[in-house]
Short mmCIF file of C-alpha atoms and ligand atoms in Angstrom, two decimals:
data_model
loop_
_atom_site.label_atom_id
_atom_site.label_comp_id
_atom_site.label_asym_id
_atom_site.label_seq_id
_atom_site.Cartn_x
_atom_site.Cartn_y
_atom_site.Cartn_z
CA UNK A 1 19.73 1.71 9.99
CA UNK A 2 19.33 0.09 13.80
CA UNK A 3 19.99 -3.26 14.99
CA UNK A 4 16.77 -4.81 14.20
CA UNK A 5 15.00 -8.00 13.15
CA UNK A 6 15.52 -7.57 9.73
CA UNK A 7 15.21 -5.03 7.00
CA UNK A 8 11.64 -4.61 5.23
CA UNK A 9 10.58 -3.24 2.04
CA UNK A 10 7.31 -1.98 0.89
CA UNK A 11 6.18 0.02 -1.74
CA UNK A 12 3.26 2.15 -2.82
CA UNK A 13 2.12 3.52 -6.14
CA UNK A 14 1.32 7.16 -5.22
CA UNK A 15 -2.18 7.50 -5.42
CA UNK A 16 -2.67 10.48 -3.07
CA UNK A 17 -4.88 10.82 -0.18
CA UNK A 18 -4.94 7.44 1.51
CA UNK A 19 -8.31 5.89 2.14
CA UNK A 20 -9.58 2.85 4.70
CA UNK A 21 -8.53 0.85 2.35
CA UNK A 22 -5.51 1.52 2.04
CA UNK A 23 -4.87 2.34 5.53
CA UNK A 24 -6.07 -0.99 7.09
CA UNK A 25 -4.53 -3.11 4.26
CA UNK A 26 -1.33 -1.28 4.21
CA UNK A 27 -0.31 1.67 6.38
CA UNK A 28 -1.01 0.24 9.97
CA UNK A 29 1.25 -2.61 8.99
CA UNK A 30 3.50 -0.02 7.73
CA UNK A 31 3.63 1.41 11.45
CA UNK A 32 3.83 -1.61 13.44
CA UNK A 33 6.38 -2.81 11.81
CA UNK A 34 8.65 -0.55 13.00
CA UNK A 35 8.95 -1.51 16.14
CA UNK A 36 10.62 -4.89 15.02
CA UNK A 37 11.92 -3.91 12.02
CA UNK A 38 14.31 -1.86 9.84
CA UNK A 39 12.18 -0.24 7.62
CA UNK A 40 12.09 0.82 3.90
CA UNK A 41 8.87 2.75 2.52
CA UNK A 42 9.17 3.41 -0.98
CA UNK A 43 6.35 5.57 -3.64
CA UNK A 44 7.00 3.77 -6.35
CA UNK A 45 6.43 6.57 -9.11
CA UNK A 46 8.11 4.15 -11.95
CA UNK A 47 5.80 1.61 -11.48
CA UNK A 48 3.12 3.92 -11.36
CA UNK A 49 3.26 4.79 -15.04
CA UNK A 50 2.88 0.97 -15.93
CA UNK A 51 -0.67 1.76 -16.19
CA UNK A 52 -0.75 5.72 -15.94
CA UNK A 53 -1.90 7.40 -18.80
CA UNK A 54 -2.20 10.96 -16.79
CA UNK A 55 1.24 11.40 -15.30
CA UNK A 56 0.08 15.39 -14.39
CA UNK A 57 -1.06 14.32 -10.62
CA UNK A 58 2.03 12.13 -9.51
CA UNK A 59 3.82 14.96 -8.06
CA UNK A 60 0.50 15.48 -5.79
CA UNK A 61 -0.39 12.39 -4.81
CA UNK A 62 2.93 11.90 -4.30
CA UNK A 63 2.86 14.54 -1.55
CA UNK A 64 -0.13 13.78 -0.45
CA UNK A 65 0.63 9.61 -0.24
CA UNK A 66 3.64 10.47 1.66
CA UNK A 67 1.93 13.17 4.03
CA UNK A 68 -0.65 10.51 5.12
CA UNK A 69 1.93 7.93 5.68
CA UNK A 70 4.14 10.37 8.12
CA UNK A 71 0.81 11.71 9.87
CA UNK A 72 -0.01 7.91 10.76
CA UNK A 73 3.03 7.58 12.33
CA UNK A 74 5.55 6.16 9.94
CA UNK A 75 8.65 7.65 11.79
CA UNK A 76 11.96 8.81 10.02
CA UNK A 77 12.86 9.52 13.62
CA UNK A 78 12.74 5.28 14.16
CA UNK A 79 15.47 4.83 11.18
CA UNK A 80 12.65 4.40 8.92
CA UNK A 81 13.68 5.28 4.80
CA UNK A 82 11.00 7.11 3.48
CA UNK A 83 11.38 7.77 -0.35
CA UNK A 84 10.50 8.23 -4.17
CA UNK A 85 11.44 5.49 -5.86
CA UNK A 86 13.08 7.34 -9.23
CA UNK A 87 14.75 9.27 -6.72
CA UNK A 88 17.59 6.51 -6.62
CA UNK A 89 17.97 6.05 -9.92
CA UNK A 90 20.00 2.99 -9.11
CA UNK A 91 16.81 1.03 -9.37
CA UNK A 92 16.95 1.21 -13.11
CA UNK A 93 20.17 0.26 -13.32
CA UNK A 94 19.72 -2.66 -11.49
CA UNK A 95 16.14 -3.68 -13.37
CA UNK A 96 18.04 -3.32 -16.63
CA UNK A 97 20.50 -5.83 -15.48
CA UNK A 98 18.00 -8.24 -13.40
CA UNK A 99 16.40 -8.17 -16.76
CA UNK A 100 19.11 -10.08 -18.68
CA UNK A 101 18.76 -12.89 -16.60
CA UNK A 102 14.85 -13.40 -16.08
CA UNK A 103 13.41 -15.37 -18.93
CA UNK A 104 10.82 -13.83 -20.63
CA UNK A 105 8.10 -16.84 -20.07
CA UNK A 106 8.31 -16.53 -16.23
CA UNK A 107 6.75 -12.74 -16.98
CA UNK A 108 4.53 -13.81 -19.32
CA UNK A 109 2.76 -16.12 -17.59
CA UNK A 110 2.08 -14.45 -14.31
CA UNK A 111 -1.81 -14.01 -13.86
CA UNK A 112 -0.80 -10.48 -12.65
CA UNK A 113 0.52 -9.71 -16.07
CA UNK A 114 -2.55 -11.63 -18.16
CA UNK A 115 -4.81 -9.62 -16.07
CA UNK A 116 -3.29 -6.38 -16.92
CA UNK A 117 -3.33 -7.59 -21.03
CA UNK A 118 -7.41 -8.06 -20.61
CA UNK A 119 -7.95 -4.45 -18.16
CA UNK A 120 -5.72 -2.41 -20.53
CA UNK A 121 -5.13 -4.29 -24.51
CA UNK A 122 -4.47 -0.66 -26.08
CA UNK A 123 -1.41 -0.33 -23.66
CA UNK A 124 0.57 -3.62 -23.41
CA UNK A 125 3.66 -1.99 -23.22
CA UNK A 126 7.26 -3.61 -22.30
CA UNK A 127 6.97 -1.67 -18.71
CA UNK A 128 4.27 -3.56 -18.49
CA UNK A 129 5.93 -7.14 -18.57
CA UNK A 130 9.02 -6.31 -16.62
CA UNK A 131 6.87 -4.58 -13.73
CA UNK A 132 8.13 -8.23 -11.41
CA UNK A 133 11.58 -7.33 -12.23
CA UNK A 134 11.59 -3.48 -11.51
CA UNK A 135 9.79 -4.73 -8.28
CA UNK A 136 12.50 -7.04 -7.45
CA UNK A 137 15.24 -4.41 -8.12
CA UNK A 138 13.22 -2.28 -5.61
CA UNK A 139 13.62 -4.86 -2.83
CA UNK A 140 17.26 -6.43 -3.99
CA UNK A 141 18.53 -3.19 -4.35
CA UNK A 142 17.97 -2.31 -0.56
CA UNK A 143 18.90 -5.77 0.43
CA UNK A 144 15.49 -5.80 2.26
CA UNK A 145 14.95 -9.76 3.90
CA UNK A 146 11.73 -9.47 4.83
CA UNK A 147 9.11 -8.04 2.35
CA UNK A 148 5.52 -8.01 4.00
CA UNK A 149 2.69 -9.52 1.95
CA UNK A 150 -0.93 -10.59 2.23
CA UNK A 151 -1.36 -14.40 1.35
CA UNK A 152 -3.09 -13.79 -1.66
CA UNK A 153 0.13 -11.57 -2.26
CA UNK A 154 2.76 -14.65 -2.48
CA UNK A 155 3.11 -15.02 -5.89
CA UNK A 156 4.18 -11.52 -6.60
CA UNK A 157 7.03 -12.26 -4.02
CA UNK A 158 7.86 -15.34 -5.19
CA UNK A 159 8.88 -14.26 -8.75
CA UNK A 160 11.66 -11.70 -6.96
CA UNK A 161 12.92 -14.68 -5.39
CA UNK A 162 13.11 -17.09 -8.09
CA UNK A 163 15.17 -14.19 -10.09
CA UNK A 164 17.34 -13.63 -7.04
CA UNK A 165 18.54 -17.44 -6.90
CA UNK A 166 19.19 -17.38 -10.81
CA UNK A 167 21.12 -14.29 -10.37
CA UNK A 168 22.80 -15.78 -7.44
CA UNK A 169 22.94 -19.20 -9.12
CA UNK A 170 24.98 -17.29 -11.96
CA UNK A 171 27.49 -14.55 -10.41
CA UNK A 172 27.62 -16.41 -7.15
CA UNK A 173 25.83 -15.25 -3.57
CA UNK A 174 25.05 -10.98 -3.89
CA UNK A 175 21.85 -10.52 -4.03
CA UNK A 176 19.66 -10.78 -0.72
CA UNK A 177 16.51 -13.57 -1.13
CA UNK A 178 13.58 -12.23 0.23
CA UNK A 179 11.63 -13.45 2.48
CA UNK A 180 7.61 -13.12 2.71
CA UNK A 181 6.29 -11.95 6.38
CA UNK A 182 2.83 -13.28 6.26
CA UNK A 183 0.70 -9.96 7.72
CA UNK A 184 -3.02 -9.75 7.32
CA UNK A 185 -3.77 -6.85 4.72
CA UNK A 186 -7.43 -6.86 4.87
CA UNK A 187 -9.69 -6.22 1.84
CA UNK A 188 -11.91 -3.28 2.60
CA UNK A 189 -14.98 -3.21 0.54
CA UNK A 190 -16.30 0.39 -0.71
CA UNK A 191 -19.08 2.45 -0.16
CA UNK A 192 -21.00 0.40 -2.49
CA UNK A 193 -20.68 -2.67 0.00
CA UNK A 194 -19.17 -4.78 -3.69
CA UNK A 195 -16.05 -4.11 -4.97
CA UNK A 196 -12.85 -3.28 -3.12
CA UNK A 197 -12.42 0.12 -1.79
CA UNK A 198 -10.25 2.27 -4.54
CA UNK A 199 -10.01 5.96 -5.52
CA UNK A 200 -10.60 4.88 -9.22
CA UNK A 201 -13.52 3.58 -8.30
CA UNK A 202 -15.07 6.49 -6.56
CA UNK A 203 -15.94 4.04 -3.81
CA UNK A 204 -13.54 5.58 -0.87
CA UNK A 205 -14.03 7.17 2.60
CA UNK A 206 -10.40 8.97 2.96
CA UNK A 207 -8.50 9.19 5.98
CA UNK A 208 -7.82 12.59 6.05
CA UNK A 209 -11.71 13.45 5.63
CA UNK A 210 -13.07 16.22 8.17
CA UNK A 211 -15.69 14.98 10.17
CA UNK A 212 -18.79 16.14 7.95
CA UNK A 213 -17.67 14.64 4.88
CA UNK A 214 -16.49 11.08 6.59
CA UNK A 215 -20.50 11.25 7.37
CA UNK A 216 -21.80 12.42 4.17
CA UNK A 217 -19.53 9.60 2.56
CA UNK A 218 -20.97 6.52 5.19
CA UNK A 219 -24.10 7.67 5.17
CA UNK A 220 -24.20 6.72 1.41
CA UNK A 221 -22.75 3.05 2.32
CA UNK A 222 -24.68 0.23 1.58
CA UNK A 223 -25.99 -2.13 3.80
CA UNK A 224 -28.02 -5.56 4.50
CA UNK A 225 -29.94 -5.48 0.58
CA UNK A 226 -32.48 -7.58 2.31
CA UNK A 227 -32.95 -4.87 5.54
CA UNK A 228 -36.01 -2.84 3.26
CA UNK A 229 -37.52 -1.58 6.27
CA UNK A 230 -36.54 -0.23 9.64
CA UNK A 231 -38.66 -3.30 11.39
CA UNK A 232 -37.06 -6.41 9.46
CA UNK A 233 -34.36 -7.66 11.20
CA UNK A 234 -31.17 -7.36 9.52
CA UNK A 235 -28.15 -9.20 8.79
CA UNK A 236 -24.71 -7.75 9.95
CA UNK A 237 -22.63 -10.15 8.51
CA UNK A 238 -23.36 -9.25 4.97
CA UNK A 239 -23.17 -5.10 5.81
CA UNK A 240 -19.88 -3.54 5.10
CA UNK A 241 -21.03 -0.70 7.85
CA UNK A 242 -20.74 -3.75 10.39
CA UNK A 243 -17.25 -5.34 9.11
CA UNK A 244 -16.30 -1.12 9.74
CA UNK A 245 -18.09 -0.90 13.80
CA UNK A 246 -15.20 -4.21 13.76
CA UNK A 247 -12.29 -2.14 13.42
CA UNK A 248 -13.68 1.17 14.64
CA UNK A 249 -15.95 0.59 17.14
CA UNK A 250 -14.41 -2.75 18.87
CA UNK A 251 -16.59 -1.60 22.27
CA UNK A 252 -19.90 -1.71 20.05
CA UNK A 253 -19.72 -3.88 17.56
CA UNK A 254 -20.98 -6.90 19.54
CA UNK A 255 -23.98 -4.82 21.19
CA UNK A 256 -24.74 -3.62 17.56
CA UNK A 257 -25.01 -7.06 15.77
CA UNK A 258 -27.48 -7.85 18.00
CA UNK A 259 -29.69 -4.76 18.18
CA UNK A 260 -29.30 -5.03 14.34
CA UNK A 261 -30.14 -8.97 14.30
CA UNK A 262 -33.64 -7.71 16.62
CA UNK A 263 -34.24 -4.45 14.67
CA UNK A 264 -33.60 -2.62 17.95
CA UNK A 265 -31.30 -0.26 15.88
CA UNK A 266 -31.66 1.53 12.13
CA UNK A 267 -29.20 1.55 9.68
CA UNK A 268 -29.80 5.66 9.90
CA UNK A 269 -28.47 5.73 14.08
CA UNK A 270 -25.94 2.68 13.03
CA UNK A 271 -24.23 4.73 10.32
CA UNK A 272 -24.36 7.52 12.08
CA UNK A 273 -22.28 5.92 15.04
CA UNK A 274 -19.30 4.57 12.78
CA UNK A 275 -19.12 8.12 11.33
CA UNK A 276 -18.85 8.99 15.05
CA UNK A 277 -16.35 6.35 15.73
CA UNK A 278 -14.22 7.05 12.87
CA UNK A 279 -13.96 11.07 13.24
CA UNK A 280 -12.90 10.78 16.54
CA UNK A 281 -10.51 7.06 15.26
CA UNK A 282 -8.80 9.79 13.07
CA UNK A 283 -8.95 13.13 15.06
CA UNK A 284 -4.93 12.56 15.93
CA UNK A 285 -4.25 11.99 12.74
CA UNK A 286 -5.85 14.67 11.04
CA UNK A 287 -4.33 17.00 14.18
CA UNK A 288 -0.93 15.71 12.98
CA UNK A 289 -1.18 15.91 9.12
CA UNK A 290 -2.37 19.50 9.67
CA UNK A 291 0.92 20.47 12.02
CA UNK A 292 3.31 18.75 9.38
CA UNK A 293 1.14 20.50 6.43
CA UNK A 294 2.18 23.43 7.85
CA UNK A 295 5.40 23.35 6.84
CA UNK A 296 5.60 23.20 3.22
CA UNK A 297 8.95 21.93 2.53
CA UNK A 298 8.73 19.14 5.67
CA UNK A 299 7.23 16.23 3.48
CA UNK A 300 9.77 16.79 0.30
CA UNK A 301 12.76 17.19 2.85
CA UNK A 302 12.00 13.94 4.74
CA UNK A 303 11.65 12.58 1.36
CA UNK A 304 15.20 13.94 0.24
CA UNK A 305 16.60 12.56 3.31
CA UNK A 306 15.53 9.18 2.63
CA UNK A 307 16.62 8.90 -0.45
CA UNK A 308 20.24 10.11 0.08
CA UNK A 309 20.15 7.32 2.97
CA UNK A 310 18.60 4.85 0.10
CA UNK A 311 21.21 5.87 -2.38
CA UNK A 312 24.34 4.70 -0.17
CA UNK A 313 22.62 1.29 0.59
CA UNK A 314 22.36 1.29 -3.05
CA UNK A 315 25.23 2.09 -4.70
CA UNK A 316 27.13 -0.44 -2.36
CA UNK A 317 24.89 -3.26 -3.67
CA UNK A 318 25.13 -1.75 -7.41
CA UNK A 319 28.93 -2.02 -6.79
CA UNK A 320 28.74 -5.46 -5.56
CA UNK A 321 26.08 -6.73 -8.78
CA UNK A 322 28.74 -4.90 -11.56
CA UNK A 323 31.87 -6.49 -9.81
CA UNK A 324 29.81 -10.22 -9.31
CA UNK A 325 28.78 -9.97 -13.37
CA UNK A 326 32.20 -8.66 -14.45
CA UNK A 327 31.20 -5.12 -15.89
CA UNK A 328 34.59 -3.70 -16.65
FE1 SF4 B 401 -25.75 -2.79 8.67
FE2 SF4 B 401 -26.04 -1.43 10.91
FE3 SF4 B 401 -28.05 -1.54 9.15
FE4 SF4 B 401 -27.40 -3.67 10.56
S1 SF4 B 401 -28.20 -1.75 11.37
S2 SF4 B 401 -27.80 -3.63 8.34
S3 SF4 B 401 -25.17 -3.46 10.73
S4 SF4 B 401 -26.06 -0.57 8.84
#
């Protein structure tokens, strides 16, 4: 690792081919941080089968999670650790023994958690409930001080820190508090112009699209309910095609509020020139995911890499926890 800032750590659930969504919450953070920042990007696979039922597509979406991230331009080359989380099995080592000092009310109660009972009451399983604690082992283990997190995203931070100072509080100063780097992961809203753009929902342009589908897919977006006809004026600020000409077309989007506002321009042309926008927003990338597809092995071997680099951070800090408890 450089001589940077600090050392980040961020993890995924592999969900395979990364959509808008994801890649203007998560992934152009992911990049920029770089720059400042020792990095740590981690595909969390364990906590993946919290809620997984169908374990038979991890190992693709795995590959094809971590194909999109490398394409964007999260760089090995920069120092950055890019890995599978069961890969250093360390991680459940540590959770096991994170786990004997986190009370079980603090997992209980976390709306995260009560959320999860009411989405999924057939599978409450104990996984489930220490999901915080594998997630702090994840970011302890690596002795990551910066974690990056949306404000909405605090709380699930803050429980990692409040087991750190117990631990701490306990065996004395070895584990690393966290701290939260306040980034803006914006919400993307799907095709359907309601709920959050997901995969599970079926509601997701993806990144890696070839120019005809990105179109097929946006020209199926919602827009202004109210717009019924190609003469009423309509109302940009409630059309999810608009919040997307704000990110991908930043030399339009000002001209097309207003054509929009006067009816000078149809939702038709208008979707048509964010499809544009966003081919061409993603032609380097998709140039670049090809060239690295090409080589079968490259993804898995940058992955291996990463988490033989991730294993020596961690095995010093699993050394360091053992010795601080008193493990014989
Ligand atoms: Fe949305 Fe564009 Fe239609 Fe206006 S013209 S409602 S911004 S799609």
């Amino acid at each position: 690792m450089g001589n940077k800032k600090g050392r980040v750590f961020s993890g995924a659930r592999p969900t395979g081919r990364q959509h808008l969504g994801n890649y203007l919450g998560a992934i152009r953070n992911y990049v920029a941080l770089q720059d400042e920042y020792d990095c740590i990007y981690c595909v969390v696979d364990l906590h993946a089968l919290t809620t997984l039922s169908d374990t038979d597509k991890l190992h693709e979406w795995t590959y094809e999670m971590a194909l999109d991230w490398l394409a964007a331009g999260i760089d090995p080359e920069q120092g950055t650790l890019v890995f599978i989380q069961s890969h250093v099995p360390q991680v459940v080592e540590l959770h096991l023994l994170l786990s004997m000092v986190t009370p079980l009310g603090w997992l209980t109660r976390l709306p995260t958690f009560k959320e999860k009972v009411r989405q999924q009451p057939e599978n409450v399983n104990y996984g489930l409930v220490g999901y915080p604690v594998l997630m702090a082992s994840d970011i302890t283990l690596y002795k990551a001080d910066t974690v990056p997190v949306g404000v909405d995203q605090a709380p699930h931070l803050e429980i990692t820190r409040e087991i750190v100072r117990r631990f701490n509080r306990i065996f004395g100063e070895v584990l690393v508090e966290p701290q939260a780097k306040h980034t803006e992961f914006t919400k993307v809203l799907g095709i359907d112009g309601e709920q959050k753009m997901s995969k599970s929902l079926n509601n997701h342009i993806e990144i890696a699209s070839a120019p005809d589908e990105i179109k097929r897919r946006v020209m199926e977006m919602m827009t202004d309910p109210a717009r019924q006809y190609r003469s009423d004026p309509g109302h940009p600020e409630v059309c999810n095609v608009f919040t997307l000409h704000g990110f991908f077309s930043p030399g339009e989007v000002a001209q097309i509020g207003t054509d929009c506002r006067a009816a000078d321009i149809g939702c038709v042309q208008c979707k048509q020139r964010l499809a544009e926008n966003l081919a061409a927003y993603f032609a380097p990338f998709r140039e670049r995911r090809a060239e690295l597809a090409a080589d079968p092995d490259y993804v898995w071997d940058v992955l291996a890499e990463g988490a033989r680099r991730a294993s020596e951070i961690a095995a010093v800090t699993i050394a360091e926890v053992k010795a601080a408890i008193g493990l014989p």
